[in-house]
Amino acid sequence: MAVNVAVVGATGAVGEEFLRILESRKFPIKELKLLASKRSAGKKIKFCGIDYTVQELNRHSFQGIKIALFSAGSSVSKEYVPYAIESGAVCVDNSSAFRMDDDVPLVVPEVNPQDIAKHQGVIANPNCSTIQMVVALKPIHDVARIKRVIVSTYQAVSGAGLKAVDELQKETASILAGRTDFKRNLFPYQIAFNVLPQIPQSNAFLPNGYTSEEMKMVNETKKIMGDNSIRVTATTVRVPVVRGHSESVNVETEKKITASEVKKLLSKAPGVKLVDDPANQLYPLATMSAGKDEVFVGRIREDESIDKGINMWIVSDNIRKGAALNAIQIAEKLL
Ligand code: NAP
Ligand code: 3JM
């Protein structure tokens, strides 16, 4: 049955991807409403060959809407999700606004689809770095019980929105042209030809010395996996890549599991594509993941410094599985 759908943040990096995926997966849409701020009101966006006009978001935007896909930041979600629920819509929210609320399911369909049914009007989409990691961890946890995870990320600039992609491109061009007058707006330091151990780019650091992105990975992983005993520690890092987050992940398990057992498990796991052929220099790459749906896993090997440990390299398109695709998979299950 076709339903009325609203996309909040339709002009952004995630919003654009929402539209591409809704179109390609033939999501059953009766009427589509594209919402953004005043800045983009009136702009035309093509969807399925038809021009739609972007409207300014307001509290009455959700009349008659059945599914609202939010990706306009946490303050917009905090303010407008309640109006959407009041209008009878079910919201899938891409922001961090409600993720850790007890009455809000935090869902990755390959991991905890059963939690969707518990929703009270809003289902939260996890952080991009968490999503790709738990897709690969769940099959291992089910067999060997994961005790501890140590993760370092290599995150693409598109995770910080379209303006961040623009800044990387312009700064790179400026440096290559030998200029020294490039004016940054977003990142705290040069991102071109550099690596920044800080995400997000502003107000990142918490009293414990971690960034909010790092603590999202810690707390969200426990909630999605439904296991508070899993210990997680993270270092999240921005790299000058446009699209695709990479992660070096070390897991310690309760039960011994070999690298070849992990490869076998992940070769059959939902949403995972195993790319692990060292003899032929085959392993996951950000460039391989861009525009694809899967979570790519490779470089699987035993951690020789402990008894029961595995190292792996996990890569996925941060705007697709990390954001828009995961949210649309949730919406498909809602229908
Ligand atoms: P972006 O490219 O900067 O786009 C931001 C979007 O939000 C634009 O459509 C913008 O509209 C809209 N917007 C901003 N302020 C608004 C307001 N006051 N009212 C209505 N619309 C407003 O950012 P993005 O990368 O698409 O990310 C958007 C949000 O999605 C993030 O802030 C984050 O919460 C979430 N996100 C989640 C993940 C994840 O891991 N699940 C990944 C990336 C992003 P205008 O064109 O009018 O400015
Ligand atoms: C990814 O301040 C904000 O609106 C947050 C923006 C943001 C978030 C977030 O916290 O919702 C940018 C990029 C995320 C996220 O997925 O957590």
mmCIF file of C-alpha atoms and ligand atoms in Angstrom:
data_model
loop_
_atom_site.group_PDB
_atom_site.id
_atom_site.type_symbol
_atom_site.label_atom_id
_atom_site.label_comp_id
_atom_site.label_asym_id
_atom_site.label_seq_id
_atom_site.Cartn_x
_atom_site.Cartn_y
_atom_site.Cartn_z
ATOM 1 C CA MET A 1 0.000 0.000 0.000
ATOM 2 C CA ALA A 2 1.424 3.381 -1.028
ATOM 3 C CA VAL A 3 1.866 5.986 1.709
ATOM 4 C CA ASN A 4 2.588 9.713 2.022
ATOM 5 C CA VAL A 5 6.261 10.328 2.781
ATOM 6 C CA ALA A 6 8.093 13.449 3.990
ATOM 7 C CA VAL A 7 11.857 13.897 3.722
ATOM 8 C CA VAL A 8 13.194 16.475 6.202
ATOM 9 C CA GLY A 9 16.602 17.763 5.087
ATOM 10 C CA ALA A 10 15.917 16.801 1.460
ATOM 11 C CA THR A 11 18.627 19.109 0.073
ATOM 12 C CA GLY A 12 21.457 17.646 2.182
ATOM 13 C CA ALA A 13 23.964 14.844 1.585
ATOM 14 C CA VAL A 14 21.728 12.294 3.318
ATOM 15 C CA GLY A 15 18.528 13.807 1.873
ATOM 16 C CA GLU A 16 19.815 13.479 -1.710
ATOM 17 C CA GLU A 17 20.670 9.843 -1.032
ATOM 18 C CA PHE A 18 17.225 9.224 0.492
ATOM 19 C CA LEU A 19 15.675 10.282 -2.807
ATOM 20 C CA ARG A 20 18.019 8.134 -4.924
ATOM 21 C CA ILE A 21 17.298 5.066 -2.774
ATOM 22 C CA LEU A 22 13.523 5.641 -2.493
ATOM 23 C CA GLU A 23 13.454 5.810 -6.299
ATOM 24 C CA SER A 24 15.684 2.814 -7.004
ATOM 25 C CA ARG A 25 14.005 0.546 -4.423
ATOM 26 C CA LYS A 26 10.553 1.657 -5.670
ATOM 27 C CA PHE A 27 9.409 2.594 -2.178
ATOM 28 C CA PRO A 28 5.583 2.740 -2.353
ATOM 29 C CA ILE A 29 5.028 6.510 -2.223
ATOM 30 C CA LYS A 30 1.606 8.088 -2.727
ATOM 31 C CA GLU A 31 2.645 11.696 -2.134
ATOM 32 C CA LEU A 32 6.146 12.975 -1.465
ATOM 33 C CA LYS A 33 6.939 16.125 0.504
ATOM 34 C CA LEU A 34 10.446 17.599 0.421
ATOM 35 C CA LEU A 35 11.295 19.770 3.410
ATOM 36 C CA ALA A 36 14.327 21.897 4.282
ATOM 37 C CA SER A 37 15.047 25.309 5.780
ATOM 38 C CA LYS A 38 13.979 28.697 4.439
ATOM 39 C CA ARG A 39 17.319 28.818 2.533
ATOM 40 C CA SER A 40 16.220 26.078 0.115
ATOM 41 C CA ALA A 41 12.463 26.732 -0.019
ATOM 42 C CA GLY A 42 11.330 26.958 -3.643
ATOM 43 C CA LYS A 43 14.227 24.910 -4.998
ATOM 44 C CA LYS A 44 13.205 22.201 -7.504
ATOM 45 C CA ILE A 45 14.346 18.596 -7.083
ATOM 46 C CA LYS A 46 13.609 15.779 -9.539
ATOM 47 C CA PHE A 47 12.221 12.507 -8.220
ATOM 48 C CA CYS A 48 11.091 9.728 -10.592
ATOM 49 C CA GLY A 49 11.194 12.237 -13.481
ATOM 50 C CA ILE A 50 8.915 14.755 -11.744
ATOM 51 C CA ASP A 51 9.969 18.157 -10.371
ATOM 52 C CA TYR A 52 9.151 18.641 -6.691
ATOM 53 C CA THR A 53 9.384 21.997 -4.926
ATOM 54 C CA VAL A 54 11.217 22.095 -1.614
ATOM 55 C CA GLN A 55 9.072 23.552 1.155
ATOM 56 C CA GLU A 56 10.130 25.270 4.337
ATOM 57 C CA LEU A 57 9.690 22.976 7.323
ATOM 58 C CA ASN A 58 7.052 24.073 9.817
ATOM 59 C CA ARG A 59 4.958 22.443 12.516
ATOM 60 C CA HIS A 60 2.079 21.811 10.071
ATOM 61 C CA SER A 61 4.303 20.110 7.453
ATOM 62 C CA PHE A 62 3.268 16.593 8.526
ATOM 63 C CA GLN A 63 -0.513 16.664 7.975
ATOM 64 C CA GLY A 64 -1.432 13.434 6.178
ATOM 65 C CA ILE A 65 2.158 12.115 6.302
ATOM 66 C CA LYS A 66 2.564 8.448 7.229
ATOM 67 C CA ILE A 67 6.368 8.190 7.203
ATOM 68 C CA ALA A 68 8.769 11.057 7.957
ATOM 69 C CA LEU A 69 12.475 10.565 7.250
ATOM 70 C CA PHE A 70 14.494 13.103 9.260
ATOM 71 C CA SER A 71 18.074 14.123 8.439
ATOM 72 C CA ALA A 72 18.443 17.810 9.222
ATOM 73 C CA GLY A 73 20.435 17.606 12.451
ATOM 74 C CA SER A 74 19.538 16.892 16.045
ATOM 75 C CA SER A 75 18.065 20.269 16.965
ATOM 76 C CA VAL A 76 15.636 20.093 14.021
ATOM 77 C CA SER A 77 14.651 16.550 15.052
ATOM 78 C CA LYS A 78 14.160 17.557 18.682
ATOM 79 C CA GLU A 79 11.884 20.403 17.644
ATOM 80 C CA TYR A 80 9.884 18.796 14.811
ATOM 81 C CA VAL A 81 9.664 15.030 15.469
ATOM 82 C CA PRO A 82 7.004 15.703 18.176
ATOM 83 C CA TYR A 83 4.841 17.604 15.635
ATOM 84 C CA ALA A 84 5.232 14.765 13.119
ATOM 85 C CA ILE A 85 4.163 12.180 15.709
ATOM 86 C CA GLU A 86 1.227 14.375 16.738
ATOM 87 C CA SER A 87 0.132 14.430 13.073
ATOM 88 C CA GLY A 88 0.152 10.607 13.036
ATOM 89 C CA ALA A 89 3.438 10.049 11.220
ATOM 90 C CA VAL A 90 6.044 7.467 12.183
ATOM 91 C CA CYS A 91 9.511 9.070 12.114
ATOM 92 C CA VAL A 92 12.813 7.461 11.217
ATOM 93 C CA ASP A 93 15.369 9.864 12.644
ATOM 94 C CA ASN A 94 18.964 9.990 11.393
ATOM 95 C CA SER A 95 20.173 12.347 14.103
ATOM 96 C CA SER A 96 21.526 11.608 17.566
ATOM 97 C CA ALA A 97 18.555 13.397 19.192
ATOM 98 C CA PHE A 98 16.690 10.343 20.518
ATOM 99 C CA ARG A 99 19.084 7.426 19.998
ATOM 100 C CA MET A 100 19.767 6.698 23.645
ATOM 101 C CA ASP A 101 16.197 7.310 24.885
ATOM 102 C CA ASP A 102 14.852 4.148 26.549
ATOM 103 C CA ASP A 103 11.541 4.267 24.705
ATOM 104 C CA VAL A 104 13.127 4.777 21.256
ATOM 105 C CA PRO A 105 14.314 1.724 19.303
ATOM 106 C CA LEU A 106 17.783 2.099 17.777
ATOM 107 C CA VAL A 107 17.798 -0.216 14.804
ATOM 108 C CA VAL A 108 20.062 -1.853 12.255
ATOM 109 C CA PRO A 109 17.757 -4.258 10.386
ATOM 110 C CA GLU A 110 20.429 -6.981 10.034
ATOM 111 C CA VAL A 111 21.001 -6.912 13.805
ATOM 112 C CA ASN A 112 17.853 -6.050 15.813
ATOM 113 C CA PRO A 113 14.817 -5.808 13.487
ATOM 114 C CA GLN A 114 12.631 -7.077 16.355
ATOM 115 C CA ASP A 115 13.055 -3.719 18.156
ATOM 116 C CA ILE A 116 11.164 -1.818 15.414
ATOM 117 C CA ALA A 117 7.816 -3.076 16.749
ATOM 118 C CA LYS A 118 8.418 -1.352 20.114
ATOM 119 C CA HIS A 119 8.358 2.144 18.624
ATOM 120 C CA GLN A 120 6.153 4.940 19.932
ATOM 121 C CA GLY A 121 6.305 7.151 16.864
ATOM 122 C CA VAL A 122 10.052 7.416 16.350
ATOM 123 C CA ILE A 123 12.772 4.932 15.463
ATOM 124 C CA ALA A 124 16.371 6.133 15.608
ATOM 125 C CA ASN A 125 18.967 5.381 12.967
ATOM 126 C CA PRO A 126 22.377 4.833 14.566
ATOM 127 C CA ASN A 127 25.566 6.755 13.798
ATOM 128 C CA CYS A 128 27.214 5.779 10.497
ATOM 129 C CA SER A 129 30.349 4.363 12.160
ATOM 130 C CA THR A 130 28.300 2.233 14.539
ATOM 131 C CA ILE A 131 26.031 0.818 11.823
ATOM 132 C CA GLN A 132 28.753 -0.682 9.646
ATOM 133 C CA MET A 133 30.589 -2.088 12.664
ATOM 134 C CA VAL A 134 27.617 -3.880 14.235
ATOM 135 C CA VAL A 135 26.583 -5.456 10.922
ATOM 136 C CA ALA A 136 29.937 -7.290 10.981
ATOM 137 C CA LEU A 137 30.056 -7.876 14.765
ATOM 138 C CA LYS A 138 26.616 -9.460 15.227
ATOM 139 C CA PRO A 139 27.363 -12.812 13.528
ATOM 140 C CA ILE A 140 30.581 -13.131 15.576
ATOM 141 C CA HIS A 141 28.824 -12.194 18.823
ATOM 142 C CA ASP A 142 26.118 -14.821 18.224
ATOM 143 C CA VAL A 143 28.718 -17.575 17.933
ATOM 144 C CA ALA A 144 31.611 -16.539 20.193
ATOM 145 C CA ARG A 145 30.284 -13.730 22.428
ATOM 146 C CA ILE A 146 32.261 -10.539 22.062
ATOM 147 C CA LYS A 147 33.737 -9.272 25.329
ATOM 148 C CA ARG A 148 35.611 -6.221 24.104
ATOM 149 C CA VAL A 149 35.966 -4.103 20.944
ATOM 150 C CA ILE A 150 38.780 -1.664 20.121
ATOM 151 C CA VAL A 151 38.005 0.418 17.037
ATOM 152 C CA SER A 152 39.787 3.199 15.149
ATOM 153 C CA THR A 153 37.921 4.855 12.301
ATOM 154 C CA TYR A 154 39.023 6.574 9.090
ATOM 155 C CA GLN A 155 35.945 8.645 8.269
ATOM 156 C CA ALA A 156 35.040 10.397 5.037
ATOM 157 C CA VAL A 157 34.272 14.117 5.017
ATOM 158 C CA SER A 158 30.760 13.540 3.589
ATOM 159 C CA GLY A 159 29.792 12.469 7.126
ATOM 160 C CA ALA A 160 29.969 16.166 7.970
ATOM 161 C CA GLY A 161 27.601 17.163 5.134
ATOM 162 C CA LEU A 162 27.829 18.722 1.677
ATOM 163 C CA LYS A 163 29.711 21.787 2.937
ATOM 164 C CA ALA A 164 32.501 19.534 4.225
ATOM 165 C CA VAL A 165 32.898 17.837 0.830
ATOM 166 C CA ASP A 166 33.113 21.279 -0.751
ATOM 167 C CA GLU A 167 35.772 22.387 1.751
ATOM 168 C CA LEU A 168 37.964 19.323 1.107
ATOM 169 C CA GLN A 169 37.712 19.762 -2.662
ATOM 170 C CA LYS A 170 38.429 23.503 -2.630
ATOM 171 C CA GLU A 171 41.250 23.219 -0.102
ATOM 172 C CA THR A 172 42.890 20.416 -2.100
ATOM 173 C CA ALA A 173 42.664 22.461 -5.318
ATOM 174 C CA SER A 174 44.026 25.514 -3.537
ATOM 175 C CA ILE A 175 47.035 23.644 -2.131
ATOM 176 C CA LEU A 176 47.754 21.973 -5.476
ATOM 177 C CA ALA A 177 47.677 25.409 -7.117
ATOM 178 C CA GLY A 178 50.353 26.534 -4.653
ATOM 179 C CA ARG A 179 48.111 29.057 -2.918
ATOM 180 C CA THR A 180 48.347 29.684 0.827
ATOM 181 C CA ASP A 181 45.278 31.866 1.287
ATOM 182 C CA PHE A 182 42.540 29.188 1.548
ATOM 183 C CA LYS A 183 39.931 30.156 4.117
ATOM 184 C CA ARG A 184 38.435 27.244 6.076
ATOM 185 C CA ASN A 185 34.842 27.439 7.317
ATOM 186 C CA LEU A 186 34.259 24.034 8.813
ATOM 187 C CA PHE A 187 37.214 21.888 9.829
ATOM 188 C CA PRO A 188 39.427 23.128 12.686
ATOM 189 C CA TYR A 189 42.593 22.356 10.689
ATOM 190 C CA GLN A 190 43.595 21.623 7.114
ATOM 191 C CA ILE A 191 41.811 18.413 6.050
ATOM 192 C CA ALA A 192 43.432 18.138 2.596
ATOM 193 C CA PHE A 193 46.571 15.956 2.842
ATOM 194 C CA ASN A 194 45.962 15.596 6.580
ATOM 195 C CA VAL A 195 44.325 13.361 9.228
ATOM 196 C CA LEU A 196 42.310 14.843 12.111
ATOM 197 C CA PRO A 197 41.674 12.872 15.327
ATOM 198 C CA GLN A 198 38.532 14.889 16.051
ATOM 199 C CA ILE A 199 34.915 14.207 15.048
ATOM 200 C CA PRO A 200 32.700 16.216 14.979
ATOM 201 C CA GLN A 201 34.471 19.362 13.843
ATOM 202 C CA SER A 202 33.041 21.526 16.649
ATOM 203 C CA ASN A 203 32.199 21.004 20.335
ATOM 204 C CA ALA A 204 33.707 17.541 20.014
ATOM 205 C CA PHE A 205 35.431 16.876 23.301
ATOM 206 C CA LEU A 206 33.738 15.558 26.442
ATOM 207 C CA PRO A 207 35.094 15.749 30.010
ATOM 208 C CA ASN A 208 36.463 12.177 29.722
ATOM 209 C CA GLY A 209 38.710 13.214 26.819
ATOM 210 C CA TYR A 210 36.715 11.264 24.228
ATOM 211 C CA THR A 211 34.770 12.922 21.420
ATOM 212 C CA SER A 212 30.995 12.646 21.157
ATOM 213 C CA GLU A 213 31.421 10.519 17.994
ATOM 214 C CA GLU A 214 33.554 8.057 19.963
ATOM 215 C CA MET A 215 31.012 7.793 22.774
ATOM 216 C CA LYS A 216 28.218 7.291 20.205
ATOM 217 C CA MET A 217 30.070 4.170 19.033
ATOM 218 C CA VAL A 218 30.456 2.930 22.617
ATOM 219 C CA ASN A 219 26.864 3.486 23.761
ATOM 220 C CA GLU A 220 25.017 2.711 20.526
ATOM 221 C CA THR A 221 26.835 -0.612 20.012
ATOM 222 C CA LYS A 222 25.636 -1.895 23.401
ATOM 223 C CA LYS A 223 22.048 -0.793 22.778
ATOM 224 C CA ILE A 224 21.770 -2.257 19.254
ATOM 225 C CA MET A 225 23.440 -5.543 20.205
ATOM 226 C CA GLY A 226 21.218 -5.686 23.318
ATOM 227 C CA ASP A 227 24.229 -6.456 25.500
ATOM 228 C CA ASN A 228 25.519 -3.924 28.017
ATOM 229 C CA SER A 229 28.422 -6.160 28.954
ATOM 230 C CA ILE A 230 30.288 -5.583 25.662
ATOM 231 C CA ARG A 231 33.165 -3.200 26.378
ATOM 232 C CA VAL A 232 33.913 -0.784 23.532
ATOM 233 C CA THR A 233 36.624 1.821 23.120
ATOM 234 C CA ALA A 234 36.892 4.029 20.048
ATOM 235 C CA THR A 235 39.131 6.603 18.356
ATOM 236 C CA THR A 236 37.322 8.376 15.522
ATOM 237 C CA VAL A 237 39.373 10.107 12.857
ATOM 238 C CA ARG A 238 38.580 12.266 9.806
ATOM 239 C CA VAL A 239 40.548 11.515 6.644
ATOM 240 C CA PRO A 240 40.556 13.321 3.271
ATOM 241 C CA VAL A 241 38.213 10.811 1.614
ATOM 242 C CA VAL A 242 34.915 11.972 0.094
ATOM 243 C CA ARG A 243 32.835 8.891 0.598
ATOM 244 C CA GLY A 244 33.167 5.647 2.597
ATOM 245 C CA HIS A 245 34.172 5.137 6.218
ATOM 246 C CA SER A 246 36.910 2.589 7.011
ATOM 247 C CA GLU A 247 37.437 0.979 10.408
ATOM 248 C CA SER A 248 40.181 -1.061 12.008
ATOM 249 C CA VAL A 249 38.356 -3.295 14.489
ATOM 250 C CA ASN A 250 39.832 -5.596 17.119
ATOM 251 C CA VAL A 251 37.490 -7.933 18.990
ATOM 252 C CA GLU A 252 38.148 -10.147 21.966
ATOM 253 C CA THR A 253 35.748 -13.064 22.341
ATOM 254 C CA GLU A 254 34.746 -15.334 25.207
ATOM 255 C CA LYS A 255 34.909 -18.453 23.014
ATOM 256 C CA LYS A 256 37.831 -19.084 20.668
ATOM 257 C CA ILE A 257 36.965 -18.411 17.021
ATOM 258 C CA THR A 258 39.488 -18.775 14.202
ATOM 259 C CA ALA A 259 40.013 -16.353 11.343
ATOM 260 C CA SER A 260 38.729 -18.932 8.869
ATOM 261 C CA GLU A 261 35.569 -19.448 10.965
ATOM 262 C CA VAL A 262 34.986 -15.685 10.972
ATOM 263 C CA LYS A 263 35.453 -15.567 7.196
ATOM 264 C CA LYS A 264 32.946 -18.378 6.754
ATOM 265 C CA LEU A 265 30.417 -16.677 9.051
ATOM 266 C CA LEU A 266 30.760 -13.299 7.361
ATOM 267 C CA SER A 267 30.590 -14.781 3.857
ATOM 268 C CA LYS A 268 26.965 -15.707 4.665
ATOM 269 C CA ALA A 269 26.025 -12.790 6.907
ATOM 270 C CA PRO A 270 23.180 -10.488 5.803
ATOM 271 C CA GLY A 271 24.373 -7.138 4.453
ATOM 272 C CA VAL A 272 28.039 -8.187 4.445
ATOM 273 C CA LYS A 273 30.359 -8.668 1.480
ATOM 274 C CA LEU A 274 33.552 -10.508 2.317
ATOM 275 C CA VAL A 275 36.518 -9.130 0.362
ATOM 276 C CA ASP A 276 39.489 -10.935 1.809
ATOM 277 C CA ASP A 277 42.071 -12.350 -0.576
ATOM 278 C CA PRO A 278 45.509 -11.183 0.548
ATOM 279 C CA ALA A 279 47.277 -13.299 -2.078
ATOM 280 C CA ASN A 280 45.657 -11.111 -4.716
ATOM 281 C CA GLN A 281 45.850 -7.878 -2.704
ATOM 282 C CA LEU A 282 42.087 -7.830 -2.316
ATOM 283 C CA TYR A 283 40.614 -6.030 0.691
ATOM 284 C CA PRO A 284 37.844 -3.471 1.260
ATOM 285 C CA LEU A 285 38.418 0.122 0.122
ATOM 286 C CA ALA A 286 36.436 3.337 0.524
ATOM 287 C CA THR A 287 36.419 3.677 -3.283
ATOM 288 C CA MET A 288 34.960 0.162 -3.545
ATOM 289 C CA SER A 289 32.152 0.961 -1.094
ATOM 290 C CA ALA A 290 31.042 4.315 -2.559
ATOM 291 C CA GLY A 291 27.527 4.020 -3.972
ATOM 292 C CA LYS A 292 27.135 0.407 -2.764
ATOM 293 C CA ASP A 293 24.781 -1.064 -0.182
ATOM 294 C CA GLU A 294 26.990 -3.651 1.515
ATOM 295 C CA VAL A 295 29.321 -3.535 4.484
ATOM 296 C CA PHE A 296 32.665 -4.754 3.110
ATOM 297 C CA VAL A 297 34.871 -6.791 5.452
ATOM 298 C CA GLY A 298 38.396 -8.085 4.956
ATOM 299 C CA ARG A 299 41.932 -8.329 6.421
ATOM 300 C CA ILE A 300 40.455 -10.886 8.857
ATOM 301 C CA ARG A 301 43.188 -12.393 11.005
ATOM 302 C CA GLU A 302 43.769 -13.663 14.507
ATOM 303 C CA ASP A 303 45.160 -11.206 17.039
ATOM 304 C CA GLU A 304 48.366 -12.967 18.023
ATOM 305 C CA SER A 305 48.809 -10.789 21.127
ATOM 306 C CA ILE A 306 45.871 -12.455 22.958
ATOM 307 C CA ASP A 307 44.244 -15.919 23.126
ATOM 308 C CA LYS A 308 40.870 -15.146 21.628
ATOM 309 C CA GLY A 309 41.035 -12.107 19.383
ATOM 310 C CA ILE A 310 40.271 -11.147 15.793
ATOM 311 C CA ASN A 311 41.356 -8.148 13.727
ATOM 312 C CA MET A 312 39.412 -6.941 10.714
ATOM 313 C CA TRP A 313 38.932 -4.014 8.331
ATOM 314 C CA ILE A 314 35.352 -2.842 7.812
ATOM 315 C CA VAL A 315 34.330 -0.372 5.092
ATOM 316 C CA SER A 316 30.957 0.983 4.004
ATOM 317 C CA ASP A 317 29.374 3.953 2.244
ATOM 318 C CA ASN A 318 28.628 6.255 5.192
ATOM 319 C CA ILE A 319 25.801 8.044 3.402
ATOM 320 C CA ARG A 320 24.107 4.828 2.194
ATOM 321 C CA LYS A 321 24.270 2.015 4.784
ATOM 322 C CA GLY A 322 25.578 4.556 7.307
ATOM 323 C CA ALA A 323 22.520 6.765 6.929
ATOM 324 C CA ALA A 324 19.908 6.788 4.138
ATOM 325 C CA LEU A 325 19.792 3.095 3.219
ATOM 326 C CA ASN A 326 19.575 1.895 6.825
ATOM 327 C CA ALA A 327 16.727 4.348 7.483
ATOM 328 C CA ILE A 328 14.827 3.230 4.369
ATOM 329 C CA GLN A 329 15.302 -0.444 5.305
ATOM 330 C CA ILE A 330 13.676 0.432 8.653
ATOM 331 C CA ALA A 331 10.822 2.221 6.846
ATOM 332 C CA GLU A 332 10.329 -0.812 4.576
ATOM 333 C CA LYS A 333 9.987 -3.045 7.631
ATOM 334 C CA LEU A 334 7.489 -0.570 9.128
ATOM 335 C CA LEU A 335 5.275 -0.954 6.077
HETATM 336 P P1 NAP B 1 23.923 18.560 5.073
HETATM 337 O O1 NAP B 1 24.432 18.086 3.769
HETATM 338 O O2 NAP B 1 24.579 19.716 5.726
HETATM 339 O O3 NAP B 1 22.349 18.866 4.926
HETATM 340 C C1 NAP B 1 21.599 19.381 5.981
HETATM 341 C C2 NAP B 1 20.134 19.349 5.612
HETATM 342 O O4 NAP B 1 19.353 19.784 6.731
HETATM 343 C C3 NAP B 1 19.790 20.266 4.452
HETATM 344 O O5 NAP B 1 18.746 19.710 3.712
HETATM 345 C C4 NAP B 1 19.324 21.521 5.183
HETATM 346 O O6 NAP B 1 18.465 22.321 4.404
HETATM 347 C C5 NAP B 1 18.550 20.885 6.323
HETATM 348 N N1 NAP B 1 18.355 21.810 7.427
HETATM 349 C C6 NAP B 1 19.320 22.441 8.158
HETATM 350 N N2 NAP B 1 18.758 23.249 9.063
HETATM 351 C C7 NAP B 1 17.418 23.127 8.917
HETATM 352 C C8 NAP B 1 16.292 23.712 9.559
HETATM 353 N N3 NAP B 1 16.426 24.590 10.555
HETATM 354 N N4 NAP B 1 15.061 23.362 9.133
HETATM 355 C C9 NAP B 1 14.904 22.478 8.135
HETATM 356 N N5 NAP B 1 15.929 21.889 7.484
HETATM 357 C C10 NAP B 1 17.171 22.212 7.873
HETATM 358 O O7 NAP B 1 23.982 17.421 6.180
HETATM 359 P P2 NAP B 1 23.772 15.826 6.012
HETATM 360 O O8 NAP B 1 25.083 15.191 5.871
HETATM 361 O O9 NAP B 1 22.707 15.550 5.012
HETATM 362 O O10 NAP B 1 23.276 15.457 7.456
HETATM 363 C C11 NAP B 1 22.068 15.931 7.980
HETATM 364 C C12 NAP B 1 21.851 15.306 9.350
HETATM 365 O O11 NAP B 1 21.662 13.904 9.210
HETATM 366 C C13 NAP B 1 23.038 15.456 10.305
HETATM 367 O O12 NAP B 1 23.012 16.664 10.985
HETATM 368 C C14 NAP B 1 22.859 14.259 11.204
HETATM 369 O O13 NAP B 1 21.999 14.546 12.285
HETATM 370 C C15 NAP B 1 22.257 13.237 10.280
HETATM 371 N N6 NAP B 1 23.288 12.321 9.790
HETATM 372 C C16 NAP B 1 23.314 11.103 10.320
HETATM 373 C C17 NAP B 1 24.235 10.200 9.885
HETATM 374 C C18 NAP B 1 24.248 8.866 10.510
HETATM 375 O O14 NAP B 1 25.301 8.436 10.841
HETATM 376 N N7 NAP B 1 23.147 8.192 10.651
HETATM 377 C C19 NAP B 1 25.166 10.513 8.916
HETATM 378 C C20 NAP B 1 25.149 11.773 8.386
HETATM 379 C C21 NAP B 1 24.198 12.668 8.840
HETATM 380 P P3 NAP B 1 18.946 23.675 3.627
HETATM 381 O O15 NAP B 1 19.266 23.253 2.224
HETATM 382 O O16 NAP B 1 17.727 24.522 3.668
HETATM 383 O O17 NAP B 1 20.099 24.235 4.366
HETATM 384 C C1 3JM B 2 26.358 12.894 12.105
HETATM 385 O O1 3JM B 2 24.436 19.043 15.817
HETATM 386 C C2 3JM B 2 23.858 18.301 15.059
HETATM 387 O O2 3JM B 2 22.806 18.587 14.525
HETATM 388 C C3 3JM B 2 24.500 16.947 14.822
HETATM 389 C C4 3JM B 2 24.889 16.651 13.479
HETATM 390 C C5 3JM B 2 25.395 15.284 13.126
HETATM 391 C C6 3JM B 2 25.063 14.073 13.758
HETATM 392 C C7 3JM B 2 24.141 14.032 14.940
HETATM 393 O O3 3JM B 2 24.586 14.161 16.088
HETATM 394 O O4 3JM B 2 22.947 13.843 14.710
HETATM 395 C C8 3JM B 2 26.236 15.269 12.010
HETATM 396 C C9 3JM B 2 26.712 14.082 11.515
HETATM 397 C C10 3JM B 2 25.537 12.878 13.232
HETATM 398 C C11 3JM B 2 25.182 11.562 13.814
HETATM 399 O O5 3JM B 2 24.904 10.646 13.031
HETATM 400 O O6 3JM B 2 25.216 11.373 15.014
#
